[in-house]
């Protein structure tokens, strides 16, 4: 009976070790899958962010070009107003373009 008990304990120890090894192997596999899944999600998110960044850069460049065109138009208007208005009013043209245009219209 003692020998059977000893053999049974050895068998239990062996089975425990095998079970632990299988569990650790499965957990390692799951961890790898989780890491790969996370990396894939992260990669997709990075691609989406890069695309958004590119689109925003294009919009910003267009807006900057538009603003530069507006500044050129404003400068041309100011120069025209200076040529039209009397000298005492032409110095104030740049400060108050709207009033200067109103003076020309009236």
Short mmCIF file of C-alpha atoms in Angstrom, two decimals, residues 6-74:
data_model
loop_
_atom_site.label_atom_id
_atom_site.label_comp_id
_atom_site.label_asym_id
_atom_site.label_seq_id
_atom_site.Cartn_x
_atom_site.Cartn_y
_atom_site.Cartn_z
CA UNK A 6 4.44 6.59 -3.38
CA UNK A 7 3.84 5.67 -7.02
CA UNK A 8 0.58 7.61 -6.99
CA UNK A 9 2.35 10.71 -5.60
CA UNK A 10 5.05 10.42 -8.29
CA UNK A 11 2.39 10.13 -10.97
CA UNK A 12 0.62 13.19 -9.56
CA UNK A 13 3.89 15.15 -9.55
CA UNK A 14 4.58 14.16 -13.17
CA UNK A 15 1.06 15.07 -14.25
CA UNK A 16 1.29 18.41 -12.42
CA UNK A 17 4.53 19.28 -14.21
CA UNK A 18 3.06 18.30 -17.58
CA UNK A 19 -0.04 20.37 -16.90
CA UNK A 20 2.05 23.39 -15.86
CA UNK A 21 4.16 23.08 -19.00
CA UNK A 22 1.07 22.86 -21.22
CA UNK A 23 -0.55 25.84 -19.48
CA UNK A 24 2.58 27.96 -19.77
CA UNK A 25 2.91 27.02 -23.43
CA UNK A 26 -0.74 27.97 -24.09
CA UNK A 27 -0.33 31.25 -22.23
CA UNK A 28 2.79 32.04 -24.24
CA UNK A 29 0.87 31.37 -27.43
CA UNK A 30 -1.98 33.60 -26.28
CA UNK A 31 0.44 36.35 -25.32
CA UNK A 32 2.01 36.19 -28.77
CA UNK A 33 -1.43 36.36 -30.38
CA UNK A 34 -2.35 39.34 -28.19
CA UNK A 35 0.90 41.10 -29.05
CA UNK A 36 0.42 40.42 -32.77
CA UNK A 37 -3.19 41.62 -32.58
CA UNK A 38 -2.13 44.74 -30.68
CA UNK A 39 0.66 45.40 -33.17
CA UNK A 40 -1.75 44.98 -36.08
CA UNK A 41 -4.29 47.36 -34.50
CA UNK A 42 -1.51 49.81 -33.69
CA UNK A 43 -0.19 49.62 -37.25
CA UNK A 44 -3.66 50.25 -38.71
CA UNK A 45 -4.13 53.21 -36.39
CA UNK A 46 -0.74 54.63 -37.38
CA UNK A 47 -1.64 54.32 -41.08
CA UNK A 48 -4.94 56.12 -40.48
CA UNK A 49 -3.19 58.87 -38.53
CA UNK A 50 -0.58 59.34 -41.26
CA UNK A 51 -3.33 59.62 -43.86
CA UNK A 52 -5.16 62.19 -41.74
CA UNK A 53 -1.93 64.12 -41.26
CA UNK A 54 -1.30 64.20 -45.00
CA UNK A 55 -4.84 65.42 -45.68
CA UNK A 56 -4.53 68.13 -43.02
CA UNK A 57 -1.15 69.24 -44.41
CA UNK A 58 -2.69 69.63 -47.86
CA UNK A 59 -5.60 71.63 -46.47
CA UNK A 60 -3.23 73.84 -44.49
CA UNK A 61 -1.10 74.52 -47.56
CA UNK A 62 -4.20 75.46 -49.55
CA UNK A 63 -5.34 77.74 -46.73
CA UNK A 64 -1.91 79.38 -46.50
CA UNK A 65 -1.93 80.01 -50.26
CA UNK A 66 -5.44 81.45 -50.00
CA UNK A 67 -4.36 83.78 -47.16
CA UNK A 68 -1.34 84.95 -49.15
CA UNK A 69 -3.61 85.74 -52.09
CA UNK A 70 -5.90 87.73 -49.79
CA UNK A 71 -2.93 89.69 -48.45
CA UNK A 72 -1.82 90.52 -52.01
CA UNK A 73 -5.34 91.62 -52.91
CA UNK A 74 -5.51 93.79 -49.78
#
